[in-house]
mmCIF file of C-alpha atoms in Angstrom:
data_model
loop_
_atom_site.group_PDB
_atom_site.id
_atom_site.type_symbol
_atom_site.label_atom_id
_atom_site.label_comp_id
_atom_site.label_asym_id
_atom_site.label_seq_id
_atom_site.Cartn_x
_atom_site.Cartn_y
_atom_site.Cartn_z
ATOM 1 C CA UNK A 1 -13.709 -17.272 5.528
ATOM 2 C CA UNK A 2 -10.034 -16.351 5.587
ATOM 3 C CA UNK A 3 -7.767 -18.912 3.911
ATOM 4 C CA UNK A 4 -4.786 -20.543 5.636
ATOM 5 C CA UNK A 5 -2.244 -18.197 4.008
ATOM 6 C CA UNK A 6 -4.284 -15.189 5.116
ATOM 7 C CA UNK A 7 -4.437 -16.448 8.700
ATOM 8 C CA UNK A 8 -0.693 -17.120 8.679
ATOM 9 C CA UNK A 9 0.067 -13.610 7.433
ATOM 10 C CA UNK A 10 -2.294 -12.055 9.976
ATOM 11 C CA UNK A 11 -0.702 -14.010 12.828
ATOM 12 C CA UNK A 12 2.808 -12.959 11.769
ATOM 13 C CA UNK A 13 1.877 -9.310 11.160
ATOM 14 C CA UNK A 14 0.060 -8.872 14.472
ATOM 15 C CA UNK A 15 2.710 -10.820 16.402
ATOM 16 C CA UNK A 16 5.483 -8.604 15.028
ATOM 17 C CA UNK A 17 3.550 -5.411 15.796
ATOM 18 C CA UNK A 18 2.783 -6.336 19.397
ATOM 19 C CA UNK A 19 6.030 -8.077 20.311
ATOM 20 C CA UNK A 20 8.169 -5.163 19.097
ATOM 21 C CA UNK A 21 5.848 -2.490 20.491
ATOM 22 C CA UNK A 22 5.595 -4.203 23.885
ATOM 23 C CA UNK A 23 9.363 -4.451 24.224
ATOM 24 C CA UNK A 24 9.671 -0.731 23.514
ATOM 25 C CA UNK A 25 6.964 0.003 26.102
ATOM 26 C CA UNK A 26 8.817 -2.140 28.646
ATOM 27 C CA UNK A 27 11.936 -0.075 28.016
ATOM 28 C CA UNK A 28 9.961 3.147 28.447
ATOM 29 C CA UNK A 29 8.407 1.960 31.708
ATOM 30 C CA UNK A 30 11.750 0.795 33.033
ATOM 31 C CA UNK A 31 10.625 -2.809 33.392
ATOM 32 C CA UNK A 32 14.145 -4.028 32.570
ATOM 33 C CA UNK A 33 15.525 -1.865 35.408
ATOM 34 C CA UNK A 34 18.154 -0.447 33.051
ATOM 35 C CA UNK A 35 18.191 3.123 31.761
ATOM 36 C CA UNK A 36 19.191 3.060 28.099
ATOM 37 C CA UNK A 37 19.169 5.584 25.265
ATOM 38 C CA UNK A 38 17.066 5.649 22.125
ATOM 39 C CA UNK A 39 19.662 4.073 19.835
ATOM 40 C CA UNK A 40 20.409 1.241 22.259
ATOM 41 C CA UNK A 41 16.702 0.457 22.430
ATOM 42 C CA UNK A 42 16.488 0.593 18.641
ATOM 43 C CA UNK A 43 19.528 -1.661 18.328
ATOM 44 C CA UNK A 44 18.022 -4.187 20.723
ATOM 45 C CA UNK A 45 14.807 -4.284 18.704
ATOM 46 C CA UNK A 46 16.846 -4.686 15.513
ATOM 47 C CA UNK A 47 18.607 -7.727 16.970
ATOM 48 C CA UNK A 48 15.266 -9.097 18.163
ATOM 49 C CA UNK A 49 13.849 -8.709 14.652
ATOM 50 C CA UNK A 50 16.795 -10.622 13.181
ATOM 51 C CA UNK A 51 16.315 -13.425 15.720
ATOM 52 C CA UNK A 52 12.616 -13.468 14.871
ATOM 53 C CA UNK A 53 13.485 -13.995 11.211
ATOM 54 C CA UNK A 54 15.768 -16.905 12.087
ATOM 55 C CA UNK A 55 12.943 -18.515 14.088
ATOM 56 C CA UNK A 56 10.548 -18.030 11.168
ATOM 57 C CA UNK A 57 13.034 -19.589 8.753
ATOM 58 C CA UNK A 58 13.426 -22.652 10.957
ATOM 59 C CA UNK A 59 9.711 -23.005 11.660
ATOM 60 C CA UNK A 60 8.145 -22.730 8.205
ATOM 61 C CA UNK A 61 8.606 -24.481 4.878
ATOM 62 C CA UNK A 62 9.687 -22.454 1.851
ATOM 63 C CA UNK A 63 6.216 -21.386 0.694
ATOM 64 C CA UNK A 64 4.952 -20.422 4.159
ATOM 65 C CA UNK A 65 8.248 -18.709 4.952
ATOM 66 C CA UNK A 66 7.837 -16.376 1.968
ATOM 67 C CA UNK A 67 4.510 -15.250 3.435
ATOM 68 C CA UNK A 68 5.619 -15.154 7.071
ATOM 69 C CA UNK A 69 8.824 -13.192 6.487
ATOM 70 C CA UNK A 70 6.985 -10.483 4.512
ATOM 71 C CA UNK A 71 4.113 -10.171 6.980
ATOM 72 C CA UNK A 72 6.583 -10.038 9.887
ATOM 73 C CA UNK A 73 8.621 -7.379 8.097
ATOM 74 C CA UNK A 74 5.519 -5.227 7.543
ATOM 75 C CA UNK A 75 4.479 -5.693 11.175
ATOM 76 C CA UNK A 76 7.948 -4.546 12.254
ATOM 77 C CA UNK A 77 7.709 -1.545 9.906
ATOM 78 C CA UNK A 78 4.342 -0.629 11.447
ATOM 79 C CA UNK A 79 5.865 -0.707 14.945
ATOM 80 C CA UNK A 80 8.831 1.327 13.717
ATOM 81 C CA UNK A 81 6.486 4.023 12.408
ATOM 82 C CA UNK A 82 4.689 4.204 15.752
ATOM 83 C CA UNK A 83 8.011 4.420 17.628
ATOM 84 C CA UNK A 84 9.261 7.237 15.363
ATOM 85 C CA UNK A 85 6.011 9.160 15.826
ATOM 86 C CA UNK A 86 6.031 8.720 19.604
ATOM 87 C CA UNK A 87 9.716 9.383 20.331
ATOM 88 C CA UNK A 88 11.237 11.574 17.651
ATOM 89 C CA UNK A 89 11.176 15.353 17.446
ATOM 90 C CA UNK A 90 8.351 17.222 15.729
ATOM 91 C CA UNK A 91 9.918 17.367 12.249
ATOM 92 C CA UNK A 92 10.154 13.545 12.118
ATOM 93 C CA UNK A 93 6.637 12.705 13.308
ATOM 94 C CA UNK A 94 5.194 12.887 9.798
ATOM 95 C CA UNK A 95 7.748 10.305 8.669
ATOM 96 C CA UNK A 96 6.475 7.981 11.402
ATOM 97 C CA UNK A 97 2.947 8.442 10.054
ATOM 98 C CA UNK A 98 4.181 7.737 6.525
ATOM 99 C CA UNK A 99 5.972 4.533 7.598
ATOM 100 C CA UNK A 100 2.814 3.139 9.232
ATOM 101 C CA UNK A 101 0.779 4.046 6.130
ATOM 102 C CA UNK A 102 3.196 2.157 3.881
ATOM 103 C CA UNK A 103 3.053 -0.873 6.163
ATOM 104 C CA UNK A 104 -0.760 -0.937 6.290
ATOM 105 C CA UNK A 105 -1.098 -0.451 2.540
ATOM 106 C CA UNK A 106 1.187 -3.307 1.549
ATOM 107 C CA UNK A 107 -0.095 -5.708 4.174
ATOM 108 C CA UNK A 108 -3.754 -4.932 3.442
ATOM 109 C CA UNK A 109 -3.127 -5.627 -0.254
ATOM 110 C CA UNK A 110 -2.208 -9.196 0.650
ATOM 111 C CA UNK A 111 -4.995 -9.598 3.182
ATOM 112 C CA UNK A 112 -7.518 -8.161 0.728
ATOM 113 C CA UNK A 113 -6.633 -10.755 -1.916
ATOM 114 C CA UNK A 114 -6.675 -13.479 0.764
ATOM 115 C CA UNK A 115 -10.285 -12.516 1.512
ATOM 116 C CA UNK A 116 -11.678 -11.826 -1.949
ATOM 117 C CA UNK A 117 -9.714 -13.981 -4.385
ATOM 118 C CA UNK A 118 -7.438 -16.514 -2.613
ATOM 119 C CA UNK A 119 -6.925 -18.540 -5.813
ATOM 120 C CA UNK A 120 -4.656 -15.764 -7.124
ATOM 121 C CA UNK A 121 -2.847 -15.280 -3.799
ATOM 122 C CA UNK A 122 0.959 -15.436 -3.718
ATOM 123 C CA UNK A 123 3.826 -13.751 -1.902
ATOM 124 C CA UNK A 124 3.769 -11.182 -4.727
ATOM 125 C CA UNK A 125 0.348 -10.065 -3.462
ATOM 126 C CA UNK A 126 2.142 -7.917 -0.883
ATOM 127 C CA UNK A 127 3.319 -5.938 -3.970
ATOM 128 C CA UNK A 128 6.561 -5.124 -2.146
ATOM 129 C CA UNK A 129 8.380 -5.823 -5.416
ATOM 130 C CA UNK A 130 5.822 -3.960 -7.524
ATOM 131 C CA UNK A 131 8.335 -2.502 -9.992
ATOM 132 C CA UNK A 132 11.678 -0.735 -10.256
ATOM 133 C CA UNK A 133 9.877 2.550 -10.896
ATOM 134 C CA UNK A 134 7.862 2.128 -7.703
ATOM 135 C CA UNK A 135 11.047 1.501 -5.671
ATOM 136 C CA UNK A 136 12.781 4.508 -7.231
ATOM 137 C CA UNK A 137 9.778 6.732 -6.516
ATOM 138 C CA UNK A 138 9.720 5.667 -2.864
ATOM 139 C CA UNK A 139 13.477 6.216 -2.540
ATOM 140 C CA UNK A 140 13.197 9.668 -4.122
ATOM 141 C CA UNK A 141 10.538 10.648 -1.581
ATOM 142 C CA UNK A 142 12.774 9.557 1.317
ATOM 143 C CA UNK A 143 15.746 11.478 -0.075
ATOM 144 C CA UNK A 144 13.676 14.639 -0.516
ATOM 145 C CA UNK A 145 12.218 14.314 2.966
ATOM 146 C CA UNK A 146 15.547 13.989 4.782
ATOM 147 C CA UNK A 147 17.265 16.666 2.678
ATOM 148 C CA UNK A 148 14.456 19.096 3.522
ATOM 149 C CA UNK A 149 14.480 18.074 7.191
ATOM 150 C CA UNK A 150 18.176 18.969 7.290
ATOM 151 C CA UNK A 151 17.898 22.331 5.524
ATOM 152 C CA UNK A 152 14.271 23.374 6.237
ATOM 153 C CA UNK A 153 13.081 21.451 9.336
ATOM 154 C CA UNK A 154 10.195 23.838 10.008
ATOM 155 C CA UNK A 155 8.433 22.883 6.767
ATOM 156 C CA UNK A 156 7.945 19.346 8.148
ATOM 157 C CA UNK A 157 6.200 20.461 11.344
ATOM 158 C CA UNK A 158 2.810 21.538 9.951
ATOM 159 C CA UNK A 159 0.428 19.107 11.629
ATOM 160 C CA UNK A 160 -2.555 20.151 9.538
ATOM 161 C CA UNK A 161 -0.643 19.210 6.393
ATOM 162 C CA UNK A 162 0.101 15.637 7.406
ATOM 163 C CA UNK A 163 -3.428 15.305 8.760
ATOM 164 C CA UNK A 164 -4.725 16.294 5.307
ATOM 165 C CA UNK A 165 -2.402 13.707 3.776
ATOM 166 C CA UNK A 166 -3.662 11.148 6.256
ATOM 167 C CA UNK A 167 -7.257 11.805 5.162
ATOM 168 C CA UNK A 168 -6.260 11.401 1.495
ATOM 169 C CA UNK A 169 -4.454 8.133 2.242
ATOM 170 C CA UNK A 170 -7.284 6.701 4.343
ATOM 171 C CA UNK A 171 -9.866 7.677 1.725
ATOM 172 C CA UNK A 172 -7.826 6.188 -1.111
ATOM 173 C CA UNK A 173 -7.060 3.048 0.899
ATOM 174 C CA UNK A 174 -10.727 2.551 1.858
ATOM 175 C CA UNK A 175 -11.870 3.039 -1.750
ATOM 176 C CA UNK A 176 -9.320 0.554 -3.081
ATOM 177 C CA UNK A 177 -10.212 -2.112 -0.522
ATOM 178 C CA UNK A 178 -13.933 -1.557 -1.104
ATOM 179 C CA UNK A 179 -13.290 -2.115 -4.817
ATOM 180 C CA UNK A 180 -11.411 -5.347 -4.066
ATOM 181 C CA UNK A 181 -14.211 -6.661 -1.851
ATOM 182 C CA UNK A 182 -16.913 -5.650 -4.343
ATOM 183 C CA UNK A 183 -15.123 -7.275 -7.284
ATOM 184 C CA UNK A 184 -14.329 -10.325 -5.132
ATOM 185 C CA UNK A 185 -13.077 -13.236 -7.279
ATOM 186 C CA UNK A 186 -12.921 -10.921 -10.315
ATOM 187 C CA UNK A 187 -10.190 -8.769 -8.745
ATOM 188 C CA UNK A 188 -6.540 -9.363 -9.545
ATOM 189 C CA UNK A 189 -3.296 -7.401 -9.246
ATOM 190 C CA UNK A 190 -2.379 -8.477 -12.765
ATOM 191 C CA UNK A 191 -4.213 -7.370 -15.897
ATOM 192 C CA UNK A 192 -5.862 -10.459 -17.387
ATOM 193 C CA UNK A 193 -5.420 -11.039 -21.123
ATOM 194 C CA UNK A 194 -7.485 -14.238 -21.248
ATOM 195 C CA UNK A 195 -11.154 -14.509 -20.384
ATOM 196 C CA UNK A 196 -11.253 -17.196 -17.717
ATOM 197 C CA UNK A 197 -14.406 -19.105 -16.860
ATOM 198 C CA UNK A 198 -16.370 -17.330 -14.148
ATOM 199 C CA UNK A 199 -14.826 -13.915 -14.877
ATOM 200 C CA UNK A 200 -17.727 -11.448 -14.715
ATOM 201 C CA UNK A 201 -18.097 -7.745 -15.409
ATOM 202 C CA UNK A 202 -18.706 -5.989 -12.078
ATOM 203 C CA UNK A 203 -20.923 -2.908 -12.385
ATOM 204 C CA UNK A 204 -22.622 -2.709 -8.979
ATOM 205 C CA UNK A 205 -21.638 -1.016 -5.723
ATOM 206 C CA UNK A 206 -18.703 1.363 -6.044
ATOM 207 C CA UNK A 207 -18.273 0.218 -9.678
ATOM 208 C CA UNK A 208 -21.578 1.919 -10.479
ATOM 209 C CA UNK A 209 -19.921 5.260 -9.644
ATOM 210 C CA UNK A 210 -16.550 4.758 -11.363
ATOM 211 C CA UNK A 211 -15.109 2.126 -13.689
ATOM 212 C CA UNK A 212 -11.741 1.813 -11.920
ATOM 213 C CA UNK A 213 -12.215 2.507 -8.190
ATOM 214 C CA UNK A 214 -9.135 0.498 -7.185
ATOM 215 C CA UNK A 215 -6.941 2.703 -9.389
ATOM 216 C CA UNK A 216 -8.662 5.855 -8.153
ATOM 217 C CA UNK A 217 -7.990 4.791 -4.566
ATOM 218 C CA UNK A 218 -4.330 4.018 -5.282
ATOM 219 C CA UNK A 219 -3.911 7.327 -7.136
ATOM 220 C CA UNK A 220 -5.125 9.421 -4.187
ATOM 221 C CA UNK A 221 -3.254 7.254 -1.672
ATOM 222 C CA UNK A 222 0.054 7.759 -3.498
ATOM 223 C CA UNK A 223 -0.429 11.526 -3.646
ATOM 224 C CA UNK A 224 -1.517 11.550 0.011
ATOM 225 C CA UNK A 225 1.775 9.995 1.103
ATOM 226 C CA UNK A 226 3.644 13.000 -0.280
ATOM 227 C CA UNK A 227 1.270 15.412 1.432
ATOM 228 C CA UNK A 228 1.983 13.578 4.703
ATOM 229 C CA UNK A 229 5.731 14.003 4.106
ATOM 230 C CA UNK A 230 5.287 17.637 2.985
ATOM 231 C CA UNK A 231 7.382 16.833 -0.100
ATOM 232 C CA UNK A 232 6.575 19.568 -2.672
ATOM 233 C CA UNK A 233 8.861 18.183 -5.397
ATOM 234 C CA UNK A 234 7.716 14.573 -5.080
ATOM 235 C CA UNK A 235 4.103 15.701 -4.742
ATOM 236 C CA UNK A 236 4.306 17.119 -8.279
ATOM 237 C CA UNK A 237 6.308 14.148 -9.603
ATOM 238 C CA UNK A 238 3.971 11.591 -7.982
ATOM 239 C CA UNK A 239 0.886 13.353 -9.346
ATOM 240 C CA UNK A 240 2.234 13.383 -12.911
ATOM 241 C CA UNK A 241 3.770 9.878 -12.776
ATOM 242 C CA UNK A 242 0.704 8.288 -11.141
ATOM 243 C CA UNK A 243 -1.631 9.939 -13.628
ATOM 244 C CA UNK A 244 0.487 8.749 -16.561
ATOM 245 C CA UNK A 245 0.746 5.205 -15.137
ATOM 246 C CA UNK A 246 -2.995 4.839 -14.628
ATOM 247 C CA UNK A 247 -3.797 6.536 -17.935
ATOM 248 C CA UNK A 248 -1.752 3.910 -19.796
ATOM 249 C CA UNK A 249 -2.892 1.031 -17.567
ATOM 250 C CA UNK A 250 -6.586 1.852 -17.979
ATOM 251 C CA UNK A 251 -6.212 2.281 -21.751
ATOM 252 C CA UNK A 252 -4.613 -1.156 -22.044
ATOM 253 C CA UNK A 253 -7.042 -2.809 -19.634
ATOM 254 C CA UNK A 254 -10.135 -1.450 -21.344
ATOM 255 C CA UNK A 255 -9.070 -2.860 -24.703
ATOM 256 C CA UNK A 256 -8.990 -6.249 -22.983
ATOM 257 C CA UNK A 257 -12.344 -5.697 -21.255
ATOM 258 C CA UNK A 258 -13.989 -4.737 -24.543
ATOM 259 C CA UNK A 259 -12.660 -7.947 -26.053
ATOM 260 C CA UNK A 260 -14.018 -9.922 -23.093
ATOM 261 C CA UNK A 261 -17.446 -8.335 -22.702
ATOM 262 C CA UNK A 262 -18.074 -6.499 -25.967
ATOM 263 C CA UNK A 263 -21.253 -4.418 -26.068
ATOM 264 C CA UNK A 264 -21.891 -4.944 -22.349
ATOM 265 C CA UNK A 265 -18.665 -3.133 -21.469
ATOM 266 C CA UNK A 266 -19.194 -0.512 -24.185
ATOM 267 C CA UNK A 267 -22.556 0.448 -22.645
ATOM 268 C CA UNK A 268 -20.958 0.474 -19.198
ATOM 269 C CA UNK A 269 -18.333 2.931 -20.492
ATOM 270 C CA UNK A 270 -21.039 5.251 -21.785
ATOM 271 C CA UNK A 271 -22.753 5.671 -18.437
ATOM 272 C CA UNK A 272 -19.899 5.453 -15.892
ATOM 273 C CA UNK A 273 -16.670 7.536 -15.864
ATOM 274 C CA UNK A 274 -13.222 6.113 -15.079
ATOM 275 C CA UNK A 275 -13.114 8.082 -11.817
ATOM 276 C CA UNK A 276 -9.699 9.623 -12.523
ATOM 277 C CA UNK A 277 -9.366 13.247 -13.691
ATOM 278 C CA UNK A 278 -8.991 13.713 -17.453
ATOM 279 C CA UNK A 279 -8.718 9.976 -18.131
ATOM 280 C CA UNK A 280 -11.345 8.647 -20.534
ATOM 281 C CA UNK A 281 -9.915 5.193 -21.133
ATOM 282 C CA UNK A 282 -10.131 3.384 -24.450
ATOM 283 C CA UNK A 283 -13.164 4.536 -26.386
ATOM 284 C CA UNK A 284 -14.622 2.734 -29.365
ATOM 285 C CA UNK A 285 -15.670 5.222 -32.038
ATOM 286 C CA UNK A 286 -18.824 4.089 -33.817
#
C-alpha cells in the first residue's frame, strides 16, 4: 500500500506531466486558434509552470510542499524531454531522451522508497541534492553535449547509439528498483552505521546473484546516460568516477555489514560477488 506522501508525489508528478503535455498538444493542434512559434509556446509553458508552483505553495503545508514542488518539477522535466524529442532537430533528440531519463530516475527513487521503506522517506529521497560532485558531473555532461552539438552536430545523430544508451539505462534502472523492492524495509539511501532492530541481511532474489545490485544498477544507468548523449569525454570520466565512488562506498559499507552480521555476511561474501567489475569489497583475511 502506497503511503500518503507517495500518493501526493504521484499525483503531482502525473498532473505536471499531463497538464504541460496537453497544453503543448493543444498548441500543436491549433485549439487556441493562434499560430505561435516554438519559443512562444515554451515561454507560455514556463509561465504556467511558475503559476503551478504558486498554487502548490498556497495549497500545501511546508512538509507536503517540499514533496509536491519536487514531484511537480520532475513531472515538468519529463514533459520537457518529450517536447524536445518531438519538436527539435535530429541532433537534439538524444538530449530529450536524456532529460526524460533523468526525470524518471529521480522520481522513481522517491516512489521506490515510498513503496518499500516509507519510514525513511523524506524530500531528500528524490536525491536531487545528492552531492556537489553529482551536480558537477551532470553539468559537465551538459556542457560537453552542447559544445559538441555546436562544433560536431553529426556525432549526436546516431540513433543506434542513443538506443544502446537507453537499453543500458533501462536495465540499470530496473535492476536498482528490483533491488529496492527485494530489500524492502532494509533498503536505505544512507549507509547505516548502527544496527537497528528489524534490520536483516537480504540474500534472496537478485541479492543471490550480486551483493550490491542497487549500486550495479546505478553504475550502468550513469554510464548509459552518457551513451545516450554520445559524450565520449564524459563517458570515460563517468566510468572512472562511478567505479571509484562505488569501490569506496562498497568497501565502507561492507565493514559495517560485517560488524552487523559477522560470520553470516562473511559466508555471503564468499559465495556471491559484488556485481561490479574488479570490485571485491572489504575482505576479511583469515
